């Protein structure tokens, strides 16, 4: 099976398995797991922030990130297709007591001008704005990447109005690779960032929330409340260290494979793909003109050894990653061609 459903399907590398087997561990709820402590220090250092928190999932990282910046009854400004709004079971409402104020952005990316207009003035009618959230890369908008200066502009604008910015950087290393800038530059002005170790970086489990010492200290208590206080988590953190230091350097390969796939399908009958927007490891394509629904195509691909999911009846998504090399991507193209060209 060639699995292009998501980069979450990556399995730990042999080097990760060895590091996991040999990891020094302790009880992390007591702050005594040396490998978790090393991972948190390393993440803080590489992002140029004061502190970091190891969490089981990206959903928990975002949930805590939103919670530490907001109060009940506030609004969180985000893009309409944001993961925090559409794929996290309304956690911002359930846990932080906030509602989303969604704004549609071109390719999933917002401008400060758009955000500025949605910030609520003090009023007896409006819920006050509590936080601005941006997603980089933007998942269901096709892995699109924020121009670094646009992030700065959003943060400067938000801070001038006393608001914080949280980045859902589940794939921020993909963004950094595409911009050819280190993550500490991309994230210099954002207040907190969440990023996933368990996607393109290949670790089996885990995400990191990075920010100020105060935000992370408070976040650690919310992690415990959410049931995310892990004990000998060093076995997982050991893989996370390799994910950050090694696997982050090879993401350009995934991006080249995504290009290969995007260009390969662009000429097929009934397929529409926004080629200039394919800059990272995600390829979203429209199948409506094939006359077949994405579920039907998914099933036909699967029968021929290829797994691709639909995002909707007309949109499908391919995600490249460590466990699918360029030969496998060429094979995937053959399968897609054989299903579509009859
Ligand atoms: C995957 C993802 C997350 C977190 O997902 P988990 O499955 O909870 O780790 C958050 N935001 C984006 C954009 C994602 O793609």
Short mmCIF file of C-alpha atoms and ligand atoms in Angstrom, two decimals:
data_model
loop_
_atom_site.label_atom_id
_atom_site.label_comp_id
_atom_site.label_asym_id
_atom_site.label_seq_id
_atom_site.Cartn_x
_atom_site.Cartn_y
_atom_site.Cartn_z
CA UNK A 1 0.00 0.00 0.00
CA UNK A 2 1.17 3.51 -0.84
CA UNK A 3 -0.39 5.65 1.86
CA UNK A 4 -0.88 9.32 0.96
CA UNK A 5 -3.78 9.92 3.35
CA UNK A 6 -1.66 11.93 5.78
CA UNK A 7 1.86 12.46 7.10
CA UNK A 8 0.54 11.20 10.44
CA UNK A 9 0.94 7.63 9.11
CA UNK A 10 4.75 7.81 9.25
CA UNK A 11 6.34 5.15 11.43
CA UNK A 12 9.31 5.76 13.75
CA UNK A 13 12.67 5.25 12.00
CA UNK A 14 15.11 2.55 13.16
CA UNK A 15 17.20 5.32 14.77
CA UNK A 16 14.13 6.48 16.69
CA UNK A 17 13.37 2.93 17.82
CA UNK A 18 16.90 2.57 19.18
CA UNK A 19 16.76 5.92 20.95
CA UNK A 20 13.38 4.98 22.43
CA UNK A 21 14.72 1.66 23.73
CA UNK A 22 17.69 3.36 25.35
CA UNK A 23 15.96 6.51 26.63
CA UNK A 24 16.65 7.62 30.16
CA UNK A 25 13.29 8.12 31.87
CA UNK A 26 11.70 9.40 35.08
CA UNK A 27 8.30 10.64 36.21
CA UNK A 28 7.51 13.67 34.06
CA UNK A 29 4.60 14.82 36.24
CA UNK A 30 7.28 15.39 38.92
CA UNK A 31 9.40 17.05 36.21
CA UNK A 32 11.91 14.19 36.56
CA UNK A 33 12.08 12.72 33.07
CA UNK A 34 15.48 13.81 31.74
CA UNK A 35 14.62 13.03 28.12
CA UNK A 36 11.36 15.00 28.20
CA UNK A 37 13.22 17.87 29.87
CA UNK A 38 15.84 17.76 27.11
CA UNK A 39 13.16 17.76 24.41
CA UNK A 40 11.37 20.73 25.99
CA UNK A 41 14.64 22.66 26.30
CA UNK A 42 15.62 21.84 22.75
CA UNK A 43 12.24 22.93 21.35
CA UNK A 44 12.37 26.21 23.28
CA UNK A 45 15.91 26.84 22.07
CA UNK A 46 15.23 26.11 18.42
CA UNK A 47 12.16 28.39 18.43
CA UNK A 48 13.94 31.12 20.38
CA UNK A 49 11.30 31.05 23.14
CA UNK A 50 11.57 30.74 26.92
CA UNK A 51 9.92 27.36 27.40
CA UNK A 52 8.12 24.41 25.79
CA UNK A 53 5.66 21.73 26.84
CA UNK A 54 5.48 18.17 25.49
CA UNK A 55 1.85 17.22 24.86
CA UNK A 56 0.31 14.00 23.50
CA UNK A 57 -1.40 15.61 20.48
CA UNK A 58 -1.57 18.76 18.41
CA UNK A 59 -5.18 19.12 19.44
CA UNK A 60 -4.07 19.34 23.07
CA UNK A 61 -1.31 21.81 22.17
CA UNK A 62 -3.81 24.10 20.45
CA UNK A 63 -6.39 23.64 23.20
CA UNK A 64 -3.87 24.74 25.83
CA UNK A 65 -2.50 27.51 23.60
CA UNK A 66 -5.98 28.99 23.25
CA UNK A 67 -6.77 28.54 26.94
CA UNK A 68 -3.68 30.33 28.26
CA UNK A 69 -4.44 33.48 26.25
CA UNK A 70 -8.22 33.76 26.66
CA UNK A 71 -11.10 34.00 29.14
CA UNK A 72 -14.57 32.52 28.94
CA UNK A 73 -16.93 34.47 26.69
CA UNK A 74 -14.31 35.79 24.29
CA UNK A 75 -13.87 35.35 20.55
CA UNK A 76 -10.95 33.72 18.79
CA UNK A 77 -10.26 35.10 15.31
CA UNK A 78 -9.15 32.38 12.90
CA UNK A 79 -9.39 31.45 9.23
CA UNK A 80 -12.66 29.77 8.16
CA UNK A 81 -11.05 26.44 7.35
CA UNK A 82 -8.80 26.41 10.45
CA UNK A 83 -8.07 23.09 12.11
CA UNK A 84 -8.96 24.57 15.53
CA UNK A 85 -12.44 25.42 14.24
CA UNK A 86 -13.25 22.43 12.06
CA UNK A 87 -11.32 19.43 13.32
CA UNK A 88 -10.91 19.77 17.08
CA UNK A 89 -14.40 18.92 18.35
CA UNK A 90 -15.12 22.54 19.33
CA UNK A 91 -12.45 22.41 22.05
CA UNK A 92 -12.16 26.20 22.09
CA UNK A 93 -15.79 26.26 23.24
CA UNK A 94 -15.68 23.14 25.39
CA UNK A 95 -12.51 23.95 27.30
CA UNK A 96 -11.79 27.66 26.90
CA UNK A 97 -15.42 28.85 26.66
CA UNK A 98 -14.70 30.86 23.51
CA UNK A 99 -16.41 31.15 20.15
CA UNK A 100 -14.66 31.41 16.81
CA UNK A 101 -14.85 34.50 14.63
CA UNK A 102 -13.90 32.91 11.29
CA UNK A 103 -12.57 34.92 8.34
CA UNK A 104 -12.12 33.44 4.86
CA UNK A 105 -8.57 33.96 3.64
CA UNK A 106 -7.20 33.46 0.15
CA UNK A 107 -5.46 30.06 0.24
CA UNK A 108 -6.27 29.95 3.96
CA UNK A 109 -3.97 32.88 4.75
CA UNK A 110 -5.15 36.04 6.52
CA UNK A 111 -4.00 39.64 6.22
CA UNK A 112 -3.80 42.04 9.15
CA UNK A 113 -6.29 44.36 7.38
CA UNK A 114 -8.91 41.59 7.37
CA UNK A 115 -8.27 40.71 11.01
CA UNK A 116 -8.30 44.36 12.13
CA UNK A 117 -11.88 44.77 10.87
CA UNK A 118 -13.10 41.82 12.94
CA UNK A 119 -11.62 42.92 16.26
CA UNK A 120 -14.53 43.91 18.48
CA UNK A 121 -14.80 47.35 20.01
CA UNK A 122 -15.85 47.53 23.67
CA UNK A 123 -19.64 47.26 23.61
CA UNK A 124 -22.54 45.96 25.69
CA UNK A 125 -23.38 43.62 22.76
CA UNK A 126 -20.16 42.11 21.51
CA UNK A 127 -18.03 39.30 22.87
CA UNK A 128 -14.55 40.77 23.21
CA UNK A 129 -11.78 39.48 20.97
CA UNK A 130 -9.49 37.28 23.05
CA UNK A 131 -6.95 35.87 20.61
CA UNK A 132 -5.83 35.72 16.99
CA UNK A 133 -4.92 32.32 15.58
CA UNK A 134 -3.09 31.57 12.34
CA UNK A 135 -2.37 28.18 10.77
CA UNK A 136 1.03 27.66 9.09
CA UNK A 137 1.12 25.66 6.89
CA UNK A 138 -2.62 25.72 6.32
CA UNK A 139 -3.74 22.11 6.10
CA UNK A 140 -6.97 22.01 4.10
CA UNK A 141 -6.03 25.05 2.02
CA UNK A 142 -3.33 22.87 0.45
CA UNK A 143 -0.34 23.28 2.77
CA UNK A 144 -0.13 26.98 1.96
CA UNK A 145 2.60 29.03 3.62
CA UNK A 146 2.43 32.45 5.27
CA UNK A 147 4.93 34.94 3.88
CA UNK A 148 7.07 35.70 6.96
CA UNK A 149 6.44 39.45 6.74
CA UNK A 150 2.68 38.85 6.86
CA UNK A 151 3.05 36.98 10.17
CA UNK A 152 5.07 39.89 11.54
CA UNK A 153 2.46 42.37 10.41
CA UNK A 154 -0.32 40.36 12.09
CA UNK A 155 1.67 40.07 15.33
CA UNK A 156 2.63 43.77 15.38
CA UNK A 157 -0.98 44.76 14.75
CA UNK A 158 -2.34 42.36 17.38
CA UNK A 159 0.19 43.39 20.01
CA UNK A 160 -0.50 47.09 19.40
CA UNK A 161 -4.09 46.31 20.43
CA UNK A 162 -3.08 44.22 23.43
CA UNK A 163 -3.93 40.89 21.75
CA UNK A 164 -1.88 37.72 21.56
CA UNK A 165 -1.25 35.50 18.53
CA UNK A 166 -1.18 31.70 18.63
CA UNK A 167 0.22 29.82 15.64
CA UNK A 168 -1.09 26.36 14.85
CA UNK A 169 2.22 25.32 13.37
CA UNK A 170 1.38 21.61 13.16
CA UNK A 171 3.57 21.71 10.01
CA UNK A 172 5.64 24.80 10.76
CA UNK A 173 8.86 23.01 9.79
CA UNK A 174 7.35 22.50 6.33
CA UNK A 175 6.65 26.24 6.23
CA UNK A 176 10.22 26.99 7.32
CA UNK A 177 11.57 24.66 4.63
CA UNK A 178 9.45 26.33 1.94
CA UNK A 179 10.52 29.85 3.06
CA UNK A 180 14.13 28.78 3.60
CA UNK A 181 14.02 30.42 7.01
CA UNK A 182 14.56 28.86 10.44
CA UNK A 183 11.50 28.41 12.65
CA UNK A 184 12.78 30.95 15.19
CA UNK A 185 12.59 33.64 12.51
CA UNK A 186 9.12 32.62 11.31
CA UNK A 187 7.83 32.52 14.88
CA UNK A 188 9.82 35.40 16.38
CA UNK A 189 6.76 37.52 17.11
CA UNK A 190 4.04 34.94 17.76
CA UNK A 191 3.22 34.39 21.42
CA UNK A 192 2.73 30.63 21.31
CA UNK A 193 3.28 27.97 18.64
CA UNK A 194 2.06 24.42 18.54
CA UNK A 195 3.92 21.97 16.29
CA UNK A 196 3.56 18.24 15.66
CA UNK A 197 6.37 15.76 16.08
CA UNK A 198 4.11 13.00 14.80
CA UNK A 199 3.50 14.20 11.24
CA UNK A 200 6.23 14.86 8.68
CA UNK A 201 8.84 14.72 11.42
CA UNK A 202 8.08 11.02 11.84
CA UNK A 203 7.83 10.60 15.63
CA UNK A 204 5.20 8.10 16.76
CA UNK A 205 3.45 10.44 19.22
CA UNK A 206 3.52 14.00 20.40
CA UNK A 207 3.40 17.72 19.83
CA UNK A 208 5.09 20.71 21.44
CA UNK A 209 3.64 23.97 22.68
CA UNK A 210 6.28 26.72 22.78
CA UNK A 211 6.06 30.19 24.32
CA UNK A 212 6.90 32.33 27.33
CA UNK A 213 7.80 30.73 30.65
CA UNK A 214 4.58 32.08 32.14
CA UNK A 215 2.36 30.69 29.34
CA UNK A 216 4.06 27.29 29.51
CA UNK A 217 3.93 27.10 33.32
CA UNK A 218 0.20 27.77 33.23
CA UNK A 219 -0.15 25.43 30.25
CA UNK A 220 1.42 22.59 32.24
CA UNK A 221 -1.50 22.73 34.71
CA UNK A 222 -4.04 22.67 31.88
CA UNK A 223 -2.25 19.68 30.38
CA UNK A 224 -2.75 17.85 33.70
CA UNK A 225 -6.43 18.85 33.79
CA UNK A 226 -6.89 17.46 30.30
CA UNK A 227 -5.38 14.14 31.35
CA UNK A 228 -2.15 14.80 29.50
CA UNK A 229 0.23 14.42 32.46
CA UNK A 230 2.40 11.57 31.23
CA UNK A 231 4.86 9.63 33.39
CA UNK A 232 7.89 7.92 31.77
CA UNK A 233 7.27 9.82 28.55
CA UNK A 234 10.99 9.93 27.80
CA UNK A 235 10.55 6.90 25.53
CA UNK A 236 8.42 9.15 23.32
CA UNK A 237 10.51 12.28 23.78
CA UNK A 238 13.59 10.37 22.58
CA UNK A 239 11.93 10.01 19.18
CA UNK A 240 10.87 13.65 19.35
CA UNK A 241 14.48 14.83 19.68
CA UNK A 242 15.41 13.00 16.48
CA UNK A 243 12.28 14.37 14.81
CA UNK A 244 13.34 17.96 15.56
CA UNK A 245 17.05 17.69 14.92
CA UNK A 246 17.18 15.30 11.99
CA UNK A 247 13.85 14.76 10.31
CA UNK A 248 13.17 18.49 9.99
CA UNK A 249 16.12 18.71 7.57
CA UNK A 250 14.68 16.35 4.96
CA UNK A 251 11.26 17.90 4.39
CA UNK A 252 12.34 19.38 1.04
CA UNK A 253 12.21 15.79 -0.28
CA UNK A 254 8.53 15.55 0.64
CA UNK A 255 7.93 18.91 -1.02
CA UNK A 256 9.61 17.76 -4.24
CA UNK A 257 7.46 14.61 -4.19
CA UNK A 258 4.31 16.69 -3.71
CA UNK A 259 5.31 18.78 -6.75
CA UNK A 260 5.85 15.59 -8.73
CA UNK A 261 2.37 14.38 -7.81
CA UNK A 262 0.71 17.75 -8.45
CA UNK A 263 2.32 18.17 -11.86
CA UNK A 264 1.57 14.55 -12.70
CA UNK A 265 -2.16 14.85 -12.03
CA UNK A 266 -2.54 18.37 -13.46
CA UNK A 267 -2.95 17.06 -17.01
CA UNK A 268 -5.38 14.24 -16.20
CA UNK A 269 -8.98 14.46 -17.41
CA UNK A 270 -11.34 16.10 -14.92
CA UNK A 271 -8.65 17.04 -12.39
CA UNK A 272 -8.10 20.60 -11.24
CA UNK A 273 -5.15 21.50 -9.03
CA UNK A 274 -3.79 24.91 -8.06
CA UNK A 275 -0.15 24.28 -8.98
CA UNK A 276 1.41 27.53 -7.70
CA UNK A 277 -0.09 26.84 -4.26
CA UNK A 278 1.67 23.45 -3.96
CA UNK A 279 4.74 24.53 -2.01
CA UNK A 280 4.91 22.00 0.80
CA UNK A 281 3.83 18.37 1.28
CA UNK A 282 0.09 18.69 0.63
CA UNK A 283 -1.70 18.46 -2.71
CA UNK A 284 -5.42 19.21 -2.80
CA UNK A 285 -7.24 18.57 -6.02
CA UNK A 286 -10.77 18.96 -7.32
CA UNK A 287 -12.36 15.91 -8.93
CA UNK A 288 -15.81 17.32 -9.74
CA UNK A 289 -15.20 17.35 -13.50
CA UNK A 290 -14.41 13.61 -13.47
CA UNK A 291 -18.11 13.01 -12.76
CA UNK A 292 -17.11 10.76 -9.87
CA UNK A 293 -17.31 11.43 -6.14
CA UNK A 294 -14.16 11.39 -4.06
CA UNK A 295 -15.38 8.37 -2.06
CA UNK A 296 -15.76 6.36 -5.26
CA UNK A 297 -12.29 7.37 -6.45
CA UNK A 298 -10.82 6.60 -3.01
CA UNK A 299 -12.24 3.08 -3.23
CA UNK A 300 -10.91 2.58 -6.78
CA UNK A 301 -7.43 3.78 -5.77
CA UNK A 302 -7.44 1.56 -2.69
CA UNK A 303 -8.24 -1.52 -4.78
CA UNK A 304 -5.06 -0.76 -6.73
CA UNK A 305 -2.85 -0.27 -3.67
CA UNK A 306 -3.09 3.48 -3.16
CA UNK A 307 -4.70 5.27 -0.25
CA UNK A 308 -5.95 8.84 -0.75
CA UNK A 309 -8.78 10.42 1.25
CA UNK A 310 -11.47 12.84 0.19
CA UNK A 311 -11.87 16.12 2.08
CA UNK A 312 -15.37 16.54 0.64
CA UNK A 313 -17.34 14.86 -2.17
CA UNK A 314 -15.37 16.94 -4.71
CA UNK A 315 -11.98 17.57 -3.07
CA UNK A 316 -9.22 15.06 -2.39
CA UNK A 317 -5.95 15.44 -0.52
CA UNK A 318 -2.57 13.76 -0.93
CA UNK A 319 0.13 14.24 1.70
CA UNK A 320 3.74 13.21 1.07
CA UNK A 321 6.02 12.04 3.87
CA UNK A 322 9.12 10.10 4.89
CA UNK A 323 7.60 6.67 4.25
CA UNK A 324 6.71 7.36 0.59
CA UNK A 325 9.71 7.96 -1.69
CA UNK A 326 9.75 9.38 -5.22
CA UNK A 327 9.43 5.94 -6.84
CA UNK A 328 6.32 5.27 -4.79
CA UNK A 329 4.95 8.65 -5.88
CA UNK A 330 5.53 7.75 -9.54
CA UNK A 331 3.70 4.48 -8.91
CA UNK A 332 0.88 6.43 -7.27
CA UNK A 333 0.59 8.57 -10.39
CA UNK A 334 0.30 5.42 -12.52
CA UNK A 335 -2.55 4.21 -10.33
CA UNK A 336 -4.36 7.55 -10.52
CA UNK A 337 -3.92 7.64 -14.30
CA UNK A 338 -5.20 4.07 -14.68
CA UNK A 339 -8.36 4.93 -12.74
CA UNK A 340 -9.06 8.23 -14.50
CA UNK A 341 -8.07 7.44 -18.08
CA UNK A 342 -10.32 4.71 -19.38
C1 LIG B 1 -2.78 17.45 12.58
C2 LIG B 1 -3.08 18.85 12.88
C3 LIG B 1 -3.29 19.27 14.20
C4 LIG B 1 -3.25 18.35 15.40
O1 LIG B 1 -3.71 17.11 15.23
P1 LIG B 1 -3.60 15.89 16.28
O2 LIG B 1 -4.11 14.77 15.47
O3 LIG B 1 -4.43 16.24 17.44
O4 LIG B 1 -2.15 15.74 16.66
C5 LIG B 1 -3.52 20.60 14.42
N1 LIG B 1 -3.55 21.47 13.40
C6 LIG B 1 -3.32 21.11 12.14
C7 LIG B 1 -3.31 22.14 11.06
C8 LIG B 1 -3.10 19.78 11.82
O5 LIG B 1 -2.89 19.43 10.56
#
